[in-house]
Coordinates of C-alpha atoms and ligand atoms in Angstrom, one line a residue:
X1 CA 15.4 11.9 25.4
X2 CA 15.7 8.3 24.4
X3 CA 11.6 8.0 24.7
X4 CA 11.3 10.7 22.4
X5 CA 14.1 9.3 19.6
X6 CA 12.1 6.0 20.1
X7 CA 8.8 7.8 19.7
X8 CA 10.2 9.6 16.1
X9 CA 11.6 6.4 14.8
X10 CA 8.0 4.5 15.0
X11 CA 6.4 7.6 13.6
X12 CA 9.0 7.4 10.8
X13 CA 7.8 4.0 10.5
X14 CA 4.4 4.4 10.7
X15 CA 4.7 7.1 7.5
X16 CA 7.2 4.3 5.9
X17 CA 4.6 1.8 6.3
X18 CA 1.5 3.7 5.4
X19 CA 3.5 4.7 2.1
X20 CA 4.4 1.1 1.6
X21 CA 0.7 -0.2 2.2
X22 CA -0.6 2.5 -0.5
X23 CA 1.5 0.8 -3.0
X24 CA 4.3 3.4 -3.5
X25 CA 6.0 1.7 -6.0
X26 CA 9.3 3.3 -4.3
X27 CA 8.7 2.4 -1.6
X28 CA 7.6 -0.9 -2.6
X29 CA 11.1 -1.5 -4.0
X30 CA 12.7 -1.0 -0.7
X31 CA 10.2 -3.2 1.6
X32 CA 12.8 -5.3 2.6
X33 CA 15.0 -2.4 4.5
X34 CA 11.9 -1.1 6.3
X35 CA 11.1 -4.7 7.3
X36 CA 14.8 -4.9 8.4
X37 CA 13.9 -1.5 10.7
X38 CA 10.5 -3.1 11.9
X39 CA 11.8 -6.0 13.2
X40 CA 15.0 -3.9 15.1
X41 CA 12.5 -1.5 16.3
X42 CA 10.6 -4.6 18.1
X43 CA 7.8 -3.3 19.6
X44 CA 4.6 -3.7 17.7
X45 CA 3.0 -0.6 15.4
X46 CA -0.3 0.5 14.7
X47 CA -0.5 2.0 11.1
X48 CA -4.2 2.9 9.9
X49 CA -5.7 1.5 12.5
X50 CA -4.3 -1.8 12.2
X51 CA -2.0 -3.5 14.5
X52 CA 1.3 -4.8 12.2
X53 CA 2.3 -8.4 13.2
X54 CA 5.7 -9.7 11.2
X55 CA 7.1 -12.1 13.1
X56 CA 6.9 -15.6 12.0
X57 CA 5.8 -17.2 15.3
X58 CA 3.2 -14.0 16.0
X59 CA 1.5 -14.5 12.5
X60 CA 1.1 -18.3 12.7
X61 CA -0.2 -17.9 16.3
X62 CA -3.0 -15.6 15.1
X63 CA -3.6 -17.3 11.8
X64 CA -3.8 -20.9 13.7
X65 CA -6.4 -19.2 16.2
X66 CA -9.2 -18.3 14.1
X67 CA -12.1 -18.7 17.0
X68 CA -10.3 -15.7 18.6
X69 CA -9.6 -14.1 15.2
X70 CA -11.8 -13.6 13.3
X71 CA -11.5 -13.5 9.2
X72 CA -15.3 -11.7 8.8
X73 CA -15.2 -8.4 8.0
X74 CA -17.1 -5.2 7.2
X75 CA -16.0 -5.2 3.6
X76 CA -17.8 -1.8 3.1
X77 CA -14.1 0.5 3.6
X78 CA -13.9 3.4 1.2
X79 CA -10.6 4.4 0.7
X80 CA -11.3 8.5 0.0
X81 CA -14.3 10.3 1.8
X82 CA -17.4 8.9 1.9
X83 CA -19.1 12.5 2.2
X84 CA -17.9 12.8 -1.4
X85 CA -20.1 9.7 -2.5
X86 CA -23.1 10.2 -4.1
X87 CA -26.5 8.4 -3.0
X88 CA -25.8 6.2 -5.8
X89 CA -22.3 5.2 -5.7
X90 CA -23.2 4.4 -1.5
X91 CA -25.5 2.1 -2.8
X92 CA -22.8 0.5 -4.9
X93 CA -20.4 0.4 -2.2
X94 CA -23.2 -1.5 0.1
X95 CA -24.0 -4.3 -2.8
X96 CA -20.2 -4.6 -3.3
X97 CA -19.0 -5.2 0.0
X98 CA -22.5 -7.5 1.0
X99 CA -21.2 -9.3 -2.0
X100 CA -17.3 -9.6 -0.6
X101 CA -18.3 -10.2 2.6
X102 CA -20.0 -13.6 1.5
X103 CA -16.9 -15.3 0.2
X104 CA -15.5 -18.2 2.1
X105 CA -11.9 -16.2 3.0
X106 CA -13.8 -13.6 4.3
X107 CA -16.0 -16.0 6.8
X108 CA -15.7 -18.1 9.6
X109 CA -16.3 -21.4 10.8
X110 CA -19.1 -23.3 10.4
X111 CA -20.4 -21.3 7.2
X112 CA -16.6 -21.4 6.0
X113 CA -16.0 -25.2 6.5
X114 CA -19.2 -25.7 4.8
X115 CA -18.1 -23.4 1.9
X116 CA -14.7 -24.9 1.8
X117 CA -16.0 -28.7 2.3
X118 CA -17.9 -28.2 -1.3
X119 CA -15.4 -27.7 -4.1
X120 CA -12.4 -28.2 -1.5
X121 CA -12.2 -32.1 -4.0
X122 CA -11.3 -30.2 -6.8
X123 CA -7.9 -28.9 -5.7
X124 CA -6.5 -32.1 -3.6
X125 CA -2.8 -33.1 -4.9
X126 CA -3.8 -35.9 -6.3
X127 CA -6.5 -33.7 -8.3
X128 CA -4.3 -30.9 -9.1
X129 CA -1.3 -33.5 -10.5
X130 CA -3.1 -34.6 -13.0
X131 CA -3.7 -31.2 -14.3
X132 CA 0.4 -31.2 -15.2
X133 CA -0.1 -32.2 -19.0
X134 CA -3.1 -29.5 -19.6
X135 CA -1.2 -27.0 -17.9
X136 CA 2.2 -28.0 -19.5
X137 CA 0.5 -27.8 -23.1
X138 CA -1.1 -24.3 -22.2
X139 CA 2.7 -23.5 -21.4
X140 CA 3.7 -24.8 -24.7
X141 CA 0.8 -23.0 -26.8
X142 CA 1.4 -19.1 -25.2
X143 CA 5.5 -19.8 -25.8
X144 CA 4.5 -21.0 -29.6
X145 CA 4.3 -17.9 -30.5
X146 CA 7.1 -16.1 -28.6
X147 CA 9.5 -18.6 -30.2
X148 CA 9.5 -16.8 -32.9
X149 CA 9.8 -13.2 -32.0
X150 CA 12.6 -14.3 -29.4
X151 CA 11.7 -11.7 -27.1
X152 CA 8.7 -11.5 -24.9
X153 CA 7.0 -9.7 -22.3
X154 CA 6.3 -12.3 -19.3
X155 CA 3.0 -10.8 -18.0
X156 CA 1.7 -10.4 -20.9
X157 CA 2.8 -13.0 -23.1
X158 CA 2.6 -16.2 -20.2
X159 CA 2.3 -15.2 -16.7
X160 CA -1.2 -13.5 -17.2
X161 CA -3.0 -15.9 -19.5
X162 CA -1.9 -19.2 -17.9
X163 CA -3.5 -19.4 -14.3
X164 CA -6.5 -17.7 -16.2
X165 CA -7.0 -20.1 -18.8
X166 CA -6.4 -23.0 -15.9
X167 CA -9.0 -22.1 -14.3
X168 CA -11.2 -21.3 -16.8
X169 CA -10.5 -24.7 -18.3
X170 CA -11.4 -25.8 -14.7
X171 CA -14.9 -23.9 -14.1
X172 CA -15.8 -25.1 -18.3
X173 CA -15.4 -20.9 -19.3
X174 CA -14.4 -20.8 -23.0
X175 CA -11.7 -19.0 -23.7
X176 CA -13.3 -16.0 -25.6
X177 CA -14.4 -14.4 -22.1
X178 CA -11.3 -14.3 -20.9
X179 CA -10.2 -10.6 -22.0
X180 CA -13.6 -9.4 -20.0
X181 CA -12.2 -11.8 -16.8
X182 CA -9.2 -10.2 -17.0
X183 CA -10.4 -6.5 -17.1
X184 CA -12.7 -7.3 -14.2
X185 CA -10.2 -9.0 -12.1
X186 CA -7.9 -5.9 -12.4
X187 CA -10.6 -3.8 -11.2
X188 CA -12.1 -5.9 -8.2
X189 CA -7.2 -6.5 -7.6
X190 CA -7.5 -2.4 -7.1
X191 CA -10.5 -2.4 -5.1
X192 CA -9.3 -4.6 -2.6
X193 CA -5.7 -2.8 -2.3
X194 CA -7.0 0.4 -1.6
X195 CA -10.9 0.5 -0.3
X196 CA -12.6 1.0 -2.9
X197 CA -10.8 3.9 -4.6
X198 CA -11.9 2.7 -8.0
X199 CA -15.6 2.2 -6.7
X200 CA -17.5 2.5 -10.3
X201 CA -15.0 0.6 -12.4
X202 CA -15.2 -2.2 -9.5
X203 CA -18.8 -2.3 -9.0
X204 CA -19.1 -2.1 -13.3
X205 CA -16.6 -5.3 -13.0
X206 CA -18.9 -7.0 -10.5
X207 CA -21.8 -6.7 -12.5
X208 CA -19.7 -8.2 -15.8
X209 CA -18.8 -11.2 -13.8
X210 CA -22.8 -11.6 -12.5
X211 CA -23.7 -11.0 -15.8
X212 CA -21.1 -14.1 -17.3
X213 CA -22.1 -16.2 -14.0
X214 CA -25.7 -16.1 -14.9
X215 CA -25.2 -17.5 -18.6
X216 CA -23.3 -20.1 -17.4
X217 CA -26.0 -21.3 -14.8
X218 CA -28.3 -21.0 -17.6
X219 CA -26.2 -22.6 -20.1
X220 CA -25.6 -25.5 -17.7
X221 CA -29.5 -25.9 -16.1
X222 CA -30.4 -27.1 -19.6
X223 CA -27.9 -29.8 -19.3
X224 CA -23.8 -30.6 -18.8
X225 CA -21.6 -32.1 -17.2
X226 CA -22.5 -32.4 -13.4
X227 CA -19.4 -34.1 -11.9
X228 CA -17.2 -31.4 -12.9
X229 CA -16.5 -28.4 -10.7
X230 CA -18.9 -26.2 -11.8
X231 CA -21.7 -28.9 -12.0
X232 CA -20.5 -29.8 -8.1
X233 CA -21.0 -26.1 -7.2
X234 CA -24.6 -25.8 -9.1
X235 CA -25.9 -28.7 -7.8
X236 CA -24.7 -29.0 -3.9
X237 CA -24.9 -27.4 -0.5
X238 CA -24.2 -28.4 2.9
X239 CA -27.9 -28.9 3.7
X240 CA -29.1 -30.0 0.2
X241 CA -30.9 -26.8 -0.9
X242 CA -28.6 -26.0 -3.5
X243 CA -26.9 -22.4 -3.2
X244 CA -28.3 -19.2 -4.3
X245 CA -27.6 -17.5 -7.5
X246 CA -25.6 -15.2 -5.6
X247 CA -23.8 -17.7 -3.3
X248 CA -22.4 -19.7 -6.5
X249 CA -21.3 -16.3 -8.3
X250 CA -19.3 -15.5 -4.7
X251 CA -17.9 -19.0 -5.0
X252 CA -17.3 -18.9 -8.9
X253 CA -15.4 -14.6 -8.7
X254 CA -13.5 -15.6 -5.9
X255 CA -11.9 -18.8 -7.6
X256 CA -11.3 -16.7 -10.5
X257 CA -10.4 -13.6 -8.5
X258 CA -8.0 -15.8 -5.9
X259 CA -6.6 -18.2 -8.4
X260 CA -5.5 -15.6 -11.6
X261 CA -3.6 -12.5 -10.0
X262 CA -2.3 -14.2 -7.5
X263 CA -0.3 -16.9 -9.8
X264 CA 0.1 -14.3 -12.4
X265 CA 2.1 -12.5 -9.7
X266 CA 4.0 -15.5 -8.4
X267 CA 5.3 -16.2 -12.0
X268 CA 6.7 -12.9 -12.5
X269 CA 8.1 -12.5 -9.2
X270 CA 10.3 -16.1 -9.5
X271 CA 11.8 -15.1 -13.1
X272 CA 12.8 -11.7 -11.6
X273 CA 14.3 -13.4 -8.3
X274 CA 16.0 -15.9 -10.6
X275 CA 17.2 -13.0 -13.1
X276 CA 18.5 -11.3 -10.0
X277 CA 20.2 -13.8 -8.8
X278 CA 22.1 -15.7 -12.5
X279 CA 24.0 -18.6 -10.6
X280 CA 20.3 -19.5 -9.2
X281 CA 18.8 -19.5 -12.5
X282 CA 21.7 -21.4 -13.7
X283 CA 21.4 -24.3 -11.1
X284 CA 17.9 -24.7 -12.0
X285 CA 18.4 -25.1 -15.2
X286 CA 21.2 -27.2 -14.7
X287 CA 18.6 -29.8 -12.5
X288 CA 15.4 -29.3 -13.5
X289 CA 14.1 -32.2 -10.3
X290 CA 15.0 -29.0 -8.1
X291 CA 11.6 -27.1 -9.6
X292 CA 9.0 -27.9 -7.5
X293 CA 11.2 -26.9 -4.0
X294 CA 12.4 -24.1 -5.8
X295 CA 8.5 -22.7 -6.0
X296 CA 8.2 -22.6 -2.4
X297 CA 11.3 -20.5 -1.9
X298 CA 9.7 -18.0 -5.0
X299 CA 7.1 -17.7 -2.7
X300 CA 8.8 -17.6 0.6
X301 CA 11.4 -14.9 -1.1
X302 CA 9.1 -12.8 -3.5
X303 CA 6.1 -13.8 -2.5
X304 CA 2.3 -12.8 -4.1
X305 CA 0.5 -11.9 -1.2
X306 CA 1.8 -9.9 0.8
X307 CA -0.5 -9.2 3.9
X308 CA -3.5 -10.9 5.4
X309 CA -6.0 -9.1 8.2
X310 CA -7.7 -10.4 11.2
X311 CA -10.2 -9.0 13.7
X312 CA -9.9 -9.9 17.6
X313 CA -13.2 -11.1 18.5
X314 CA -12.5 -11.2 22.2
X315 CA -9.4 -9.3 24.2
X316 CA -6.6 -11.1 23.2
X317 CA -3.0 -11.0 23.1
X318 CA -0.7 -11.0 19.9
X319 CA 2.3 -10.7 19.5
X320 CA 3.0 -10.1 22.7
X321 CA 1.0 -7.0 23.3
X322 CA -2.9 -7.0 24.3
X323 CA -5.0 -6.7 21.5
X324 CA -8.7 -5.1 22.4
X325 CA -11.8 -7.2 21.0
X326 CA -12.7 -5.9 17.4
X327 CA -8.9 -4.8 16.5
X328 CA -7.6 -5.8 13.8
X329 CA -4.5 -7.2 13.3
X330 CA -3.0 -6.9 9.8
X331 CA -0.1 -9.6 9.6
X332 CA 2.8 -8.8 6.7
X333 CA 3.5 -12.3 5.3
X334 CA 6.7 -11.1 3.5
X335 CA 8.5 -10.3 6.9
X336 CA 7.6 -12.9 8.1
X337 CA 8.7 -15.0 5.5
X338 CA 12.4 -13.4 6.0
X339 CA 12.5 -13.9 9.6
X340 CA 15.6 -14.6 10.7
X341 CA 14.7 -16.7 13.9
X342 CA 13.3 -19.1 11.4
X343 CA 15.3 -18.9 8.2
X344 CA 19.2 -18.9 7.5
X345 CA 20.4 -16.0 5.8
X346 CA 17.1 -14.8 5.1
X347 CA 17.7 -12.4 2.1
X348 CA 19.5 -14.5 0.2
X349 CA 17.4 -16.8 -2.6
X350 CA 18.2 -20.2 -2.5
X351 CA 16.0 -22.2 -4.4
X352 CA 17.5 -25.3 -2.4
X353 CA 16.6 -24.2 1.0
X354 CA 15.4 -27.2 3.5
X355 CA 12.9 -25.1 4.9
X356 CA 11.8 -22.9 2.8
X357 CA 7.7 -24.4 2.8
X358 CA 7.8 -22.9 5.8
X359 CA 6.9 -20.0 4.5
X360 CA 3.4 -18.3 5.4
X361 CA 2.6 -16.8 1.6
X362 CA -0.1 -19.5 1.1
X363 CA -1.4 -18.4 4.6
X364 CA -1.7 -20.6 7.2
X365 CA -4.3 -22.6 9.6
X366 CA -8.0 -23.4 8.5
X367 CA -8.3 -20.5 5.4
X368 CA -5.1 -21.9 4.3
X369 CA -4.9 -21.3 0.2
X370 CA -7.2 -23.7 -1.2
X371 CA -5.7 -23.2 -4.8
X372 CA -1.9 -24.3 -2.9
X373 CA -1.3 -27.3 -4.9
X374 CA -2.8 -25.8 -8.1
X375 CA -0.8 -22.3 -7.6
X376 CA 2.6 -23.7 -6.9
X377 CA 2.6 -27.0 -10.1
X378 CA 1.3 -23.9 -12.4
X379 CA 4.4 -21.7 -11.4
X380 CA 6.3 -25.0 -11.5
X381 CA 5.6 -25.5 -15.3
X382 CA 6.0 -21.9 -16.3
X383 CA 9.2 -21.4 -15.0
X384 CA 10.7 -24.5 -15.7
X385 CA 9.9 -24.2 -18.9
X386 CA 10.7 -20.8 -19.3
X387 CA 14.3 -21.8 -17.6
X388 CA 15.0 -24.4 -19.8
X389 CA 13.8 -23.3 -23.4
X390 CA 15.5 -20.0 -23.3
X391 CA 18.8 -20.5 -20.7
X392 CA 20.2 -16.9 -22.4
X393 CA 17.1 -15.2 -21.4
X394 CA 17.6 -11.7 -19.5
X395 CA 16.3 -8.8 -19.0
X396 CA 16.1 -5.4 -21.1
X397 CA 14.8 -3.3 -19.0
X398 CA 13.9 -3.0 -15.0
X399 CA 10.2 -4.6 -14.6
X400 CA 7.7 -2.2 -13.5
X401 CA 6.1 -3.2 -10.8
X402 CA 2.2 -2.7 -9.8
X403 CA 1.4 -0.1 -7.4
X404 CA -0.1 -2.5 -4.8
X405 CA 1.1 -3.6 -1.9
X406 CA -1.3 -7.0 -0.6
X407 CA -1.2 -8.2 -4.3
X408 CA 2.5 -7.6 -5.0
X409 CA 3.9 -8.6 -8.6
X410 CA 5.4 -6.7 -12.0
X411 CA 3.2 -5.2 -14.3
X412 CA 5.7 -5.7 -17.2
X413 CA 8.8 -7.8 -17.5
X414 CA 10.6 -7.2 -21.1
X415 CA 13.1 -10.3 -21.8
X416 CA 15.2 -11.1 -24.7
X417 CA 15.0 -14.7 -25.0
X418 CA 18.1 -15.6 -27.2
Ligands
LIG1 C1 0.6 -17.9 -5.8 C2 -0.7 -17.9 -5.8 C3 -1.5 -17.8 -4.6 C4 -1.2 -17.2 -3.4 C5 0.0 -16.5 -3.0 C6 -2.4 -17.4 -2.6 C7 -2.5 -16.9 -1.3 C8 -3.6 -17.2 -0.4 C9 -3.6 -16.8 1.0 C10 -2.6 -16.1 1.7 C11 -4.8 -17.2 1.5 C12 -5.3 -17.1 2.9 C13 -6.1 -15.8 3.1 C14 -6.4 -15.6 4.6 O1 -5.9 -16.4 5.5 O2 -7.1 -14.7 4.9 C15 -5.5 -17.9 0.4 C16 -6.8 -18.4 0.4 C17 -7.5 -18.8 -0.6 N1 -7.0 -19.1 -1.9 FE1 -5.1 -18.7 -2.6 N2 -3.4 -18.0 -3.3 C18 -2.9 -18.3 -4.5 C19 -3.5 -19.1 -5.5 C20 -4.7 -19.6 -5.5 C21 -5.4 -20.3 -6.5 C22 -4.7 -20.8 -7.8 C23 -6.7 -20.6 -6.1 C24 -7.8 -21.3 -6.7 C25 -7.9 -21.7 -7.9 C26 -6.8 -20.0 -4.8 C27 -8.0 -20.0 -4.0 C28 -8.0 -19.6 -2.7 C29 -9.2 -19.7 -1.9 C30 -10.6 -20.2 -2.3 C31 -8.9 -19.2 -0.6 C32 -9.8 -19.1 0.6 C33 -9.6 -20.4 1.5 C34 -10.3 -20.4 2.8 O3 -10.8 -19.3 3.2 O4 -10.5 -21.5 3.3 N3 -5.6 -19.4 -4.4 N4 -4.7 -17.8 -0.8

């Protein structure tokens, strides 16, 4: 008897899961109980195929082993039936995924070190720090106008166009594409979350952001800047030959792609956590200095990223259970960032926690979020600022929340400002 109650309370889980992972926005709002149930439940799951890591200890063992897992993958998932597809749109799926697949995230050592090694310069601390004023006066520029209407809606207003006009204002993009950026990146946000499902609008979005690379290495072959990011990128390669057309767009959508919904996320998430929790808000903007360690318990707490994968490339063990070469592992970051073996009182925000960079949002080990510093001293301005300019600011209506589960963030956040 107690087998088979053990065996229904996985399944349960399993459906809980598989609900949460298709972005369920219910469900999404009660993720933390169904972690709480995962971890009493102990033993490891399988949902979709994947095997579901979320202890702390498990997910930094697999992430800090990447010749045994592996980060390539077959980026060619549909997420409906492929017998439904039509000869053309399989064709799209193939060119989509052959492009995914050549991004540095999604590849391993050496070709990822030698991806990584190229514009890895551009986002060093001492790099990123100096980006503070620009990004503090692109703060001050989007709240111009929200000063005056005293209300605002953070995604839209802030959260949104800040990381993108960063790195915009990074790769030398003006400022008038960034409407078309922002469509695409929605659509290539959806495709990843569930397979594919949005196959035409993604593949249409691909094509918009080969189409805007191309002008750009056009614009630049006749001349510019070459020490800047871009110029870096267009003119190096690990063995001198310059990269391909292709390889540079990969390079060029993934910073914009990795570095825009991800932030955009973050910043929503921390004004929510803080407007959950008023006495946090309050001591923040009481002492401004505690800003910076307050951004790594946002993303320790509410993180952006929810979930990585891996694939076994040999049998392996994780987790404490054998894993069979090519299984993949799918690791949930945001349980493991509430483990309580590792952190105090794990549900409870506390933007003074000691530990709290301990956190495994940013990932962890040799694919380790490149845009770390960049991500966190962008959050850092926005929600100081946002904290300090308008202490009376609250809510006026529960955020809405994106139906996705990997990229997790609100779609809307109404505040009243005054
Ligand atoms: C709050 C914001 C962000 C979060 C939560 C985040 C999260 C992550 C995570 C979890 C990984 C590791 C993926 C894996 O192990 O499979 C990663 C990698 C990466 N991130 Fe971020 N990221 C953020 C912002 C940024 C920004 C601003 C940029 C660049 C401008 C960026 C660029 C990258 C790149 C290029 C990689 C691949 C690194 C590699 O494979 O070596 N990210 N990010």
């Amino acid at each position: 008897m107690a087998t088979a109650a053990a065996t229904t309370a996985a399944t349960d889980l399993e459906l809980e899961l598989a609900r949460l992972f298709s972005g369920d926005v219910e469900s999404l709002a009660g993720q933390f109980e169904i972690y709480e149930r995962l971890r009493a439940h102990g033993s490891v799951l399988e949902v979709n195929g994947d095997l579901i890591l979320t202890g702390h200890g498990d997910v930094r063992a697999v992430l800090g082993n990447p010749v045994t897992f592996s980060s390539a993958r077959d980026r060619s998932i549909y997420g409906g039936d492929i017998d439904d597809l039509s000869p053309a749109q399989l064709a799209k799926l193939h060119e989509l995924a052959g492009f995914e697949s050549g991004w540095m995230n999604d590849n391993d050592d050496p070709v990822h070190a030698n991806m990584r090694g190229l514009i890895q310069f551009a986002f060093t601390p001492r790099r990123v720090a100096q980006m503070r004023e620009t990004i503090q006066s692109f703060v001050d520029e989007l709240l111009t106008p929200v000063d005056e209407r005293g209300e605002m809606e953070l995604v839209r207003d802030l959260a949104h166009p800040l990381p993108l006009n960063v790195i915009c204002d990074l790769l030398g993009i003006g400022r008038d594409r960034n409407a078309e950026i922002r469509a695409w990146s929605d659509e290539l946000a959806v495709a990843f979350d569930t397979g594919h499902a949005n196959l035409d609008a993604a593949y249409d979005a691909y094509l918009g952001f080969r189409g805007l690379i191309h002008e750009l290495i056009e614009h630049r072959r006749d001349g510019g800047d070459t020490t800047d990011l871009f110029g870096a990128l267009l003119n190096g390669s690990p063995d001198g030959t310059g990269l391909s057309e292709e390889q540079l767009t990969g390079m060029l959508v993934l910073l914009l792609f990795a570095g825009h919904e991800t932030t955009t996320n973050l910043i929503g998430n921390s004004i929510i956590a803080l407007l959950n929790n008023r006495e946090q808000f309050d001591r923040l903007r009481d002492d401004p200095s505690l800003a910076a360690g307050a951004v790594n318990e946002f993303l320790r707490h509410n993180g952006s990223v929810q979930s990585v994968r891996r694939v076994a490339v040999t049998d392996a063990e994780a987790g404490g259970v054998p894993v069979a070469r090519g299984r993949s592992v799918r690791m949930l970051l945001a349980c493991a960032n509430r483990d309580p073996l590792v952190f105090t009182d794990p549900e409870r925000l506390d933007i003074t926690r000691s530990d709290a960079a301990q956190h495994v949002t940013l990932g962890y080990g040799i694919h380790r979020c490149l845009g770390a510093w960049l991500a966190r001293l962008e959050t850092e301005v926005a929600v100081s600022t946002l904290v300090s300019r308008y202490p009376a600011m609250q809510l006026t209506q529960a955020p809405e929340m994106r139906p996705m589960y990997t990229m997790y963030g609100p779609k809307s956040v109404h505040l009243q400002l005054f």
